[in-house]
Coordinates of C-alpha atoms and ligand atoms in Angstrom, one line a residue:
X1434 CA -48.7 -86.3 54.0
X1435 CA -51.5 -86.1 51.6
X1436 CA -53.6 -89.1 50.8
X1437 CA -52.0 -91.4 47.9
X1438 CA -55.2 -92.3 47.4
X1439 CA -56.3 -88.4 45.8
X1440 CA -53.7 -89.7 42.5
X1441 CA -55.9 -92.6 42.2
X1442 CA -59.7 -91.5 42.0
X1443 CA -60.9 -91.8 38.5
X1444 CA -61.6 -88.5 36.4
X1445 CA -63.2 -87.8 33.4
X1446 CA -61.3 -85.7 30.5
X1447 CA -63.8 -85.0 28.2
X1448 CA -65.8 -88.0 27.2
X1449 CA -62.4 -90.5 28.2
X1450 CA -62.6 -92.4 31.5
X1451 CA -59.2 -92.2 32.9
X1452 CA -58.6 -94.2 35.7
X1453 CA -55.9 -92.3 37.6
X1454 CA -54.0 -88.6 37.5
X1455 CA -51.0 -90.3 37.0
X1456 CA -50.2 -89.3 33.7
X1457 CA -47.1 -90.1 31.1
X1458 CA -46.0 -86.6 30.2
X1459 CA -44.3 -86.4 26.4
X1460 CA -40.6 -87.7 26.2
X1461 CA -38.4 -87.1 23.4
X1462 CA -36.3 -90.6 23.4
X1463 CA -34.8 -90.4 19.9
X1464 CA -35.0 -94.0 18.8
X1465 CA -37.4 -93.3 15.6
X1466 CA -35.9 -94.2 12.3
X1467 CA -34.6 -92.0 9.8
X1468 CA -37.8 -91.3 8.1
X1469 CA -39.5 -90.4 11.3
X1470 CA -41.0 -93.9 11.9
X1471 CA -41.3 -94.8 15.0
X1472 CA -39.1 -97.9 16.1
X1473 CA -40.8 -101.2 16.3
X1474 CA -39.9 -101.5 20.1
X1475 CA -42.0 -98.5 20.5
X1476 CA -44.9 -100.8 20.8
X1477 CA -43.5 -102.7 23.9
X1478 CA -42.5 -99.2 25.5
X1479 CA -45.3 -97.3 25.3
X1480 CA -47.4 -100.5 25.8
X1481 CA -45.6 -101.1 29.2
X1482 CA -46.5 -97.9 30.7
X1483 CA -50.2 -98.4 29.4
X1484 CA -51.4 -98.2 33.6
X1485 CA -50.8 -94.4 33.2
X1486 CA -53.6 -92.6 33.4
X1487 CA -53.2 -90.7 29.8
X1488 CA -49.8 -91.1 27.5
X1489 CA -49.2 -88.5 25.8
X1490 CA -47.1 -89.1 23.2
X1491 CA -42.5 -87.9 22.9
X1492 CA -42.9 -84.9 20.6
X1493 CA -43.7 -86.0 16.8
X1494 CA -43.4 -83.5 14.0
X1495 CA -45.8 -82.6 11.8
X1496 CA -43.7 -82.7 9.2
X1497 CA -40.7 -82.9 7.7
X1498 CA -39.4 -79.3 8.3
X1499 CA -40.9 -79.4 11.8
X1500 CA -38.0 -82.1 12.7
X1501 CA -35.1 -80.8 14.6
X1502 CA -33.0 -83.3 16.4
X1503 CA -32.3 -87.1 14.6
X1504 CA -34.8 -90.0 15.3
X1505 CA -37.3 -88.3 16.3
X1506 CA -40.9 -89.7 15.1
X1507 CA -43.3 -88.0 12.6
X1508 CA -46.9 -88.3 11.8
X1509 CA -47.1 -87.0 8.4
X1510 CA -47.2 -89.5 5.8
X1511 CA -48.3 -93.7 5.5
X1512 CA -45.5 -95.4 7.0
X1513 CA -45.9 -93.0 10.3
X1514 CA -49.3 -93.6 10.5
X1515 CA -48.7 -97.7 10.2
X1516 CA -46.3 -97.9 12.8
X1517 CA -48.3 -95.0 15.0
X1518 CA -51.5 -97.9 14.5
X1519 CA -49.6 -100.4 16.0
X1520 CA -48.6 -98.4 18.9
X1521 CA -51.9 -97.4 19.7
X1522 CA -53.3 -100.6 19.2
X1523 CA -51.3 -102.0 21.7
X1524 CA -51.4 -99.2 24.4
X1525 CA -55.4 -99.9 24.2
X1526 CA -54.7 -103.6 24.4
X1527 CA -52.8 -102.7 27.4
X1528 CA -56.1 -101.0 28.8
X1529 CA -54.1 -97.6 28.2
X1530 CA -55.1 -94.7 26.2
X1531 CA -52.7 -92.0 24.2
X1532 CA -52.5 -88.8 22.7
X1533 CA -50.0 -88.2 20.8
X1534 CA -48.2 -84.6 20.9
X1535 CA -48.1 -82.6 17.5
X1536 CA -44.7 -80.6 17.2
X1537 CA -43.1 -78.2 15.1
X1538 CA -39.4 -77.4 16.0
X1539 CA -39.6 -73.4 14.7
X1540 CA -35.6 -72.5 14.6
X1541 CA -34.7 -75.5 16.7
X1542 CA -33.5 -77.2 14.2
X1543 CA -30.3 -77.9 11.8
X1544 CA -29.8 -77.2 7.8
X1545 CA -28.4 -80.9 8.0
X1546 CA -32.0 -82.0 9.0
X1547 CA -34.3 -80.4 7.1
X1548 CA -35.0 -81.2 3.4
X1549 CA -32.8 -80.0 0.5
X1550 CA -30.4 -78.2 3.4
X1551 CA -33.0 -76.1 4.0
X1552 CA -33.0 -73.3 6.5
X1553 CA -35.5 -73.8 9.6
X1554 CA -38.5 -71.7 9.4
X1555 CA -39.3 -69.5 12.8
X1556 CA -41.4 -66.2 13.8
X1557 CA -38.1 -64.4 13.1
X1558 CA -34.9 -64.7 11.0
X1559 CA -32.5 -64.3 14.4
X1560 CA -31.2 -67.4 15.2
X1561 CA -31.8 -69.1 19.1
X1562 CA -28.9 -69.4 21.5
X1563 CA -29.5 -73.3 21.4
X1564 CA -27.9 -76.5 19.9
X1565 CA -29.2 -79.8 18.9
X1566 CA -28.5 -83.5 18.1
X1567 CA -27.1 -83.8 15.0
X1568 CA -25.2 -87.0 12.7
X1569 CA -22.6 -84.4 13.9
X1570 CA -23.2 -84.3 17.2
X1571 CA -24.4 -81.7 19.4
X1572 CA -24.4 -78.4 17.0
X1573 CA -25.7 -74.7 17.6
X1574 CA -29.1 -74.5 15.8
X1575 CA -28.8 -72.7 12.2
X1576 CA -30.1 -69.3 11.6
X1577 CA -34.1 -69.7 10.6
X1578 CA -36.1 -67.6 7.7
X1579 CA -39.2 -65.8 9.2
X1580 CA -42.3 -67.1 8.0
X1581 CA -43.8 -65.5 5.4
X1582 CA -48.1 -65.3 5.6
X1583 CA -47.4 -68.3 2.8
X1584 CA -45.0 -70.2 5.2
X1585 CA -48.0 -69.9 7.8
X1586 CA -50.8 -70.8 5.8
X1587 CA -48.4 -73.9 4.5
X1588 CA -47.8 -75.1 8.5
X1589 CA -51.6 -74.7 9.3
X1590 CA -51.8 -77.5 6.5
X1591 CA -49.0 -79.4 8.0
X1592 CA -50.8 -79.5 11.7
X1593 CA -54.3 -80.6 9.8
X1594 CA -52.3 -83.1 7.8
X1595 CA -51.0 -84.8 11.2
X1596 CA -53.9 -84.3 13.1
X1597 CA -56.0 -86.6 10.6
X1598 CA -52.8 -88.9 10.2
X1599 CA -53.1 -89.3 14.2
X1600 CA -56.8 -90.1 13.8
X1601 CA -55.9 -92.3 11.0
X1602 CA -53.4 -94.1 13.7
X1603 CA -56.1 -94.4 16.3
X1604 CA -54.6 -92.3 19.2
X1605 CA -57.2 -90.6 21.6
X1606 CA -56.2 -86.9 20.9
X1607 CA -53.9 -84.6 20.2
X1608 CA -51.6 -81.8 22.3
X1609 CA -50.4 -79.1 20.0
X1610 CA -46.8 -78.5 21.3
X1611 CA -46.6 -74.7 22.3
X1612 CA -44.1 -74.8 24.9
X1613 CA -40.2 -75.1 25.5
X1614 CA -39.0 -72.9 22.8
X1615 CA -40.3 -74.6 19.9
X1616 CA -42.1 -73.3 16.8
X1617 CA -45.7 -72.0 19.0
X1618 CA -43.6 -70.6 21.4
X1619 CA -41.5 -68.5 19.6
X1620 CA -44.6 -66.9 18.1
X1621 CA -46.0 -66.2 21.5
X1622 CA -43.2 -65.0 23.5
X1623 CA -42.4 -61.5 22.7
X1624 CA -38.4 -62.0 23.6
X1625 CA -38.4 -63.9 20.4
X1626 CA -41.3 -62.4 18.1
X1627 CA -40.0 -59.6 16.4
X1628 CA -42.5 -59.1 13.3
X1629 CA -44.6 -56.3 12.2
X1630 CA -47.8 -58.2 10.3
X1631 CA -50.8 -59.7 12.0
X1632 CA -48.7 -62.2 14.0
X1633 CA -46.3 -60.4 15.9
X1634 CA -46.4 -57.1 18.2
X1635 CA -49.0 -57.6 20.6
X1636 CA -50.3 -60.5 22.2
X1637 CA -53.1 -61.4 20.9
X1638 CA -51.0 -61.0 17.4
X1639 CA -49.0 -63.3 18.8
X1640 CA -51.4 -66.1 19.3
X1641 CA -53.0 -66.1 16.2
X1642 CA -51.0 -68.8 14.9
X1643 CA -51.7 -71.1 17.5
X1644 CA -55.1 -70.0 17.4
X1645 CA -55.4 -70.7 13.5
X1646 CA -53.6 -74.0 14.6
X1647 CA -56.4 -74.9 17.0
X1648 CA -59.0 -73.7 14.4
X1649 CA -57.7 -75.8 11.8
X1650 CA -57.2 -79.2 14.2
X1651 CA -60.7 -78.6 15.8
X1652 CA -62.2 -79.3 12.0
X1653 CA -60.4 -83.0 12.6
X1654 CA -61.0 -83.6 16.3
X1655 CA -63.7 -82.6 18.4
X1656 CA -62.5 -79.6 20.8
X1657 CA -62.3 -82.3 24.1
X1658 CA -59.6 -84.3 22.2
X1659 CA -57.8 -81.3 21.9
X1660 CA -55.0 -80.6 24.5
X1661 CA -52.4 -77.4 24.4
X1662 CA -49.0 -77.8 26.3
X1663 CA -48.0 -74.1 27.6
X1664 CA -44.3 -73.1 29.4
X1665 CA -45.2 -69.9 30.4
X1666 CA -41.7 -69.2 32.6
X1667 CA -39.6 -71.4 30.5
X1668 CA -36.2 -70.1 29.0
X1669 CA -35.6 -73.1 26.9
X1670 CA -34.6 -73.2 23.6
X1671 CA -33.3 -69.5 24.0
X1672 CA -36.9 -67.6 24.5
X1673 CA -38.0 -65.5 27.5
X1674 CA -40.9 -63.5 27.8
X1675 CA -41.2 -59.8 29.4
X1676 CA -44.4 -60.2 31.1
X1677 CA -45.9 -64.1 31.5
X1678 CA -48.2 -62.8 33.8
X1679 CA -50.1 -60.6 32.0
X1680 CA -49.1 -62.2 28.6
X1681 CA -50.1 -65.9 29.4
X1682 CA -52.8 -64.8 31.7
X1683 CA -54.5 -63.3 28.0
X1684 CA -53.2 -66.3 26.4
X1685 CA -55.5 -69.0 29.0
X1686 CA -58.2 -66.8 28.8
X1687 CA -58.3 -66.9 25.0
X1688 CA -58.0 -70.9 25.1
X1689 CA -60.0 -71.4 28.1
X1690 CA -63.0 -70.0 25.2
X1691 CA -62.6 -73.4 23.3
X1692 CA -63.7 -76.2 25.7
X1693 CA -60.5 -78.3 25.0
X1694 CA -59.8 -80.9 26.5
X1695 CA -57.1 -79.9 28.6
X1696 CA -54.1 -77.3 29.4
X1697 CA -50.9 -78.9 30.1
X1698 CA -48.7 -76.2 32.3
X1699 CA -44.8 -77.3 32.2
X1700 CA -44.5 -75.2 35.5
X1701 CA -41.0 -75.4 35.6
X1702 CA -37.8 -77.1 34.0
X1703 CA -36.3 -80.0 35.2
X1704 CA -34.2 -79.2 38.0
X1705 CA -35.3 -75.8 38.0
X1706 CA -36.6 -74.2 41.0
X1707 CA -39.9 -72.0 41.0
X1708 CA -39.5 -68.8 43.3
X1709 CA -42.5 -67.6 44.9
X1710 CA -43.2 -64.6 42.1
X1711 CA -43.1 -67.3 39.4
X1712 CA -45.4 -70.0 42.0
X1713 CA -47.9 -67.3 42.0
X1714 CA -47.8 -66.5 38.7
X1715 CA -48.4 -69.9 37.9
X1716 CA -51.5 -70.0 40.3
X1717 CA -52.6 -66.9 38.7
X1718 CA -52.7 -68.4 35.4
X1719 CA -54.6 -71.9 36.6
X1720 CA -57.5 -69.4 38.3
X1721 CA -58.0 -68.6 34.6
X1722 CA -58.3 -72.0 33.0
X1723 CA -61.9 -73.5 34.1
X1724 CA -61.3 -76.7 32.1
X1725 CA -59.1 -80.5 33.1
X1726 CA -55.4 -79.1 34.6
X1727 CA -52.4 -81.1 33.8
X1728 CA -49.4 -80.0 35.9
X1729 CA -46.4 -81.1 35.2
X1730 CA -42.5 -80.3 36.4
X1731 CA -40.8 -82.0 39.4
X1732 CA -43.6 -83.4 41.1
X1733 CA -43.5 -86.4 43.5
X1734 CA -46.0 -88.3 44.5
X1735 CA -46.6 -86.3 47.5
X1736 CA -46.9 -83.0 46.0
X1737 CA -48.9 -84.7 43.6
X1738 CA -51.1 -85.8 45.2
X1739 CA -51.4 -82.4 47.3
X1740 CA -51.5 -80.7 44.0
X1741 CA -54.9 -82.8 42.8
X1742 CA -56.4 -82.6 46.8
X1743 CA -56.0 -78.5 46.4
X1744 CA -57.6 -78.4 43.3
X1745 CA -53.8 -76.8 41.9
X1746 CA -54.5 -79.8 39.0
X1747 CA -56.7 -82.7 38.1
X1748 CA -53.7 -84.7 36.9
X1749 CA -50.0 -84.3 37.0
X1750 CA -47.7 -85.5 34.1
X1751 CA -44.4 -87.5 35.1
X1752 CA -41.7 -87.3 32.6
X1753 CA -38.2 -88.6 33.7
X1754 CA -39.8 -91.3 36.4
X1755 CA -42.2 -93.0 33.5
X1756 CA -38.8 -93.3 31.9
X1757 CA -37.3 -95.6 34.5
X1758 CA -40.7 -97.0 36.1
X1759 CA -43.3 -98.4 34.0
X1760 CA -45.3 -99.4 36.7
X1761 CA -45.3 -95.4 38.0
X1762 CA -49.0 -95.5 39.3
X1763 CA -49.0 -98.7 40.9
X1764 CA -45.6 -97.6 42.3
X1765 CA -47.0 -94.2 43.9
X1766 CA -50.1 -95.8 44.8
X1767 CA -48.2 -98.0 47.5
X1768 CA -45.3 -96.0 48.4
X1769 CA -42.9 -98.0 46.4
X1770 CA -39.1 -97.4 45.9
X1771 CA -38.5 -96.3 42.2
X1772 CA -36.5 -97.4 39.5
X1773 CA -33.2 -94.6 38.5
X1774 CA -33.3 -93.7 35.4
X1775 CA -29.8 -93.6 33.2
X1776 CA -30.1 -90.3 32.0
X1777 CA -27.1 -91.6 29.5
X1778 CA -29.6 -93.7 27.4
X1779 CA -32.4 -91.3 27.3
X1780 CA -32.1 -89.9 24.4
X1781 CA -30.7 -92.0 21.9
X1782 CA -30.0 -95.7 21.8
X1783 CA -31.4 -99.3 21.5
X1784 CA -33.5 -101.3 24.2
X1785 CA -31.3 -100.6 26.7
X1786 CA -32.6 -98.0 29.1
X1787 CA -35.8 -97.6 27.3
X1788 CA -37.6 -101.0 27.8
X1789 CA -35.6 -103.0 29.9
X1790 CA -36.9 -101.3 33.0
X1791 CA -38.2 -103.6 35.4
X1792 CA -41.8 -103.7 37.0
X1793 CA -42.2 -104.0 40.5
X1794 CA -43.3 -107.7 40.6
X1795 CA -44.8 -109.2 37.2
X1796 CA -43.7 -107.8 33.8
X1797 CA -47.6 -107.3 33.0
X1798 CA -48.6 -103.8 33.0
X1799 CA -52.1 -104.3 35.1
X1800 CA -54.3 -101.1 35.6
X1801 CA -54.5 -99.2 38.3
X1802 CA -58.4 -98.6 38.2
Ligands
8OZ1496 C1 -35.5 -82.9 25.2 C2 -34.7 -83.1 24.1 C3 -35.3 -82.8 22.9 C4 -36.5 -82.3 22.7 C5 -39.3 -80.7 24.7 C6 -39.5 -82.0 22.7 O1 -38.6 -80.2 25.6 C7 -38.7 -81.6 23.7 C8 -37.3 -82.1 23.9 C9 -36.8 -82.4 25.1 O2 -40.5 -80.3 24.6

């Protein structure tokens, strides 16, 4: 077994301290209000797991037709940015720090939730094999309208208009959302893209929106508050690409320009395993990053910490055991039994199942420095 001890050495991601790898990766939980803003017992739930060694924020759309699933949180307009401050504000009184993660839902999304009925907006007008949540219920996704050049320029505006509302809120940083099938993602994989302008055909057409994206945040945040999320193999949300390999490996080496402050690489889907072809792609694709390596997909904290002693990552995001152990580091750190989640109040719901979770000992969240 590899050394606990690897999760636990401090690391710097830009100019932030953190004081473990042990880091909170982004969980949709569905409990925002109607208006996209955030719940009051966000506070206490975020605030609990403030021993992580970044948060980084459930997926929080940058505007209203970026929503696609109910009660999910925004960060667009005054009463977002109130409740956001008081989040933040207690996840640093915690001793914590947060990003929060900037999303756009592309054609994941439902005329029911959009304003005026409207159609989602995507790279393309053919609608995803996918549902979502729904007043209804679970529903197939509705067909999107391709983005006109207009479209484009207006969601560039949307991301800079969230990105000052986060600094407005006090987070850390950002992570622009370019993984699992959502708006980024279906302009970069080329079993979605189908257009013929500037932003579709090859790949670096492709990317140009998220590069415009990151060029438009970076005016807002510097560069090392910057984070991108990536699913290179991921099928979610009804995308594939024909060649991640060659496709993603351009992709990291166009980022890895910018001096963000981090890649996050969703190496595979929950429950999901990773052949060797798509292992070595993956490793392929870290050689070409040179900057802070977030992994994130299935780990333990044994191939964790294996991951950070081979130099694989500098930090691994945990998603569904943050959900059920707030305490996570301190749990790793010792070996400690953890928590089940109840994957039936995980998205959705009141208290239950999202703060009720109990530490290992006290119900103070104390640091793992
Ligand atoms: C689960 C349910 C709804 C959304 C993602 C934002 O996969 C999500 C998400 C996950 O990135």
């Amino acid at each position: 077994m590899t050394e606990r001890s690897r999760l636990f050495e401090p690391v710097k991601l830009g100019d932030l301290e953190l004081p473990n790898r042990v880091l909170m990766a982004p969980l949709t939980r569905n409990r925002a209000l109607d208006d996209g803003t955030p719940a009051r017992m966000a506070e206490t739930y975020y605030s609990q797991r403030a021993a992580a060694g970044l948060i980084v924020t459930e997926a929080t759309q940058i505007s209203a037709m970026g929503k696609g699933y109910i009660k999910t949180p925004g960060i667009y307009d005054g009463k977002h940015v109130a409740a956001w401050r008081n989040i933040t504000d207690a996840v640093h009184a915690a001793g914590g720090r947060i990003f929060v993660q900037l999303w756009h839902v592309g054609r994941i999304s439902h005329t029911s939730l959009l304003p005026e009925g409207r159609n989602p907006v995507s790279s393309t007008d053919k609608a995803a094999d996918a549902s979502t949540y729904t007043e209804n219920g679970f529903e197939p996704v509705s067909k999107p309208d391709a983005l006109t050049e207009e479209g484009i320029r207006e969601t560039i505006a949307d991301y800079v208009t969230a990105a000052k509302a986060a600094k407005e809120a006090g987070f850390d940083g950002i992570e622009v959302h370019a993984a699992n099938g959502y708006l980024l993602e279906q302009f970069l994989m080329d079993g979605v893209n189908d257009r013929t302008d500037a932003y579709g055909g090859s790949v670096e057409n492709r990317m140009r929106i998220l590069e415009e994206v990151l060029d438009a945040v970076s005016e807002v945040w510097p560069a090392n508050r910057i984070g991108v999320r990536l699913s290179p193999l991921g099928q979610f949300n009804g995308v594939s690409d024909s060649d991640p390999a060659t496709n993603y490996g351009y992709v990291v080496e166009r980022l890895d320009k910018r001096g963000l402050g981090y890649l996050h690489m969703v190496e595979q889907a929950p429950g999901a395993e990773t052949d060797a072809t798509q292992a070595d792609i993956m490793k392929r694709l870290r050689a070409k990053w040179s900057g802070f390596y977030i992994v994130n997909g299935g780990y333990d904290g044994d191939t964790a910490a294996k991951a950070v002693a081979e130099g694989h990552a500098d930090a691994v995001a945990f998603g569904r055991p943050f959900i059920a152990n707030p305490d996570l580091p301190q749990r790793l750190r010792s070996n400690a039994p953890l928590n089940e989640g109840d994957g039936s109040t995980y998205y959705g719901g009141g208290a239950e199942g999202y703060i009720d979770y109990p530490f290992l000992e006290s119900g103070v969240p104390e640091n793992v420095a």
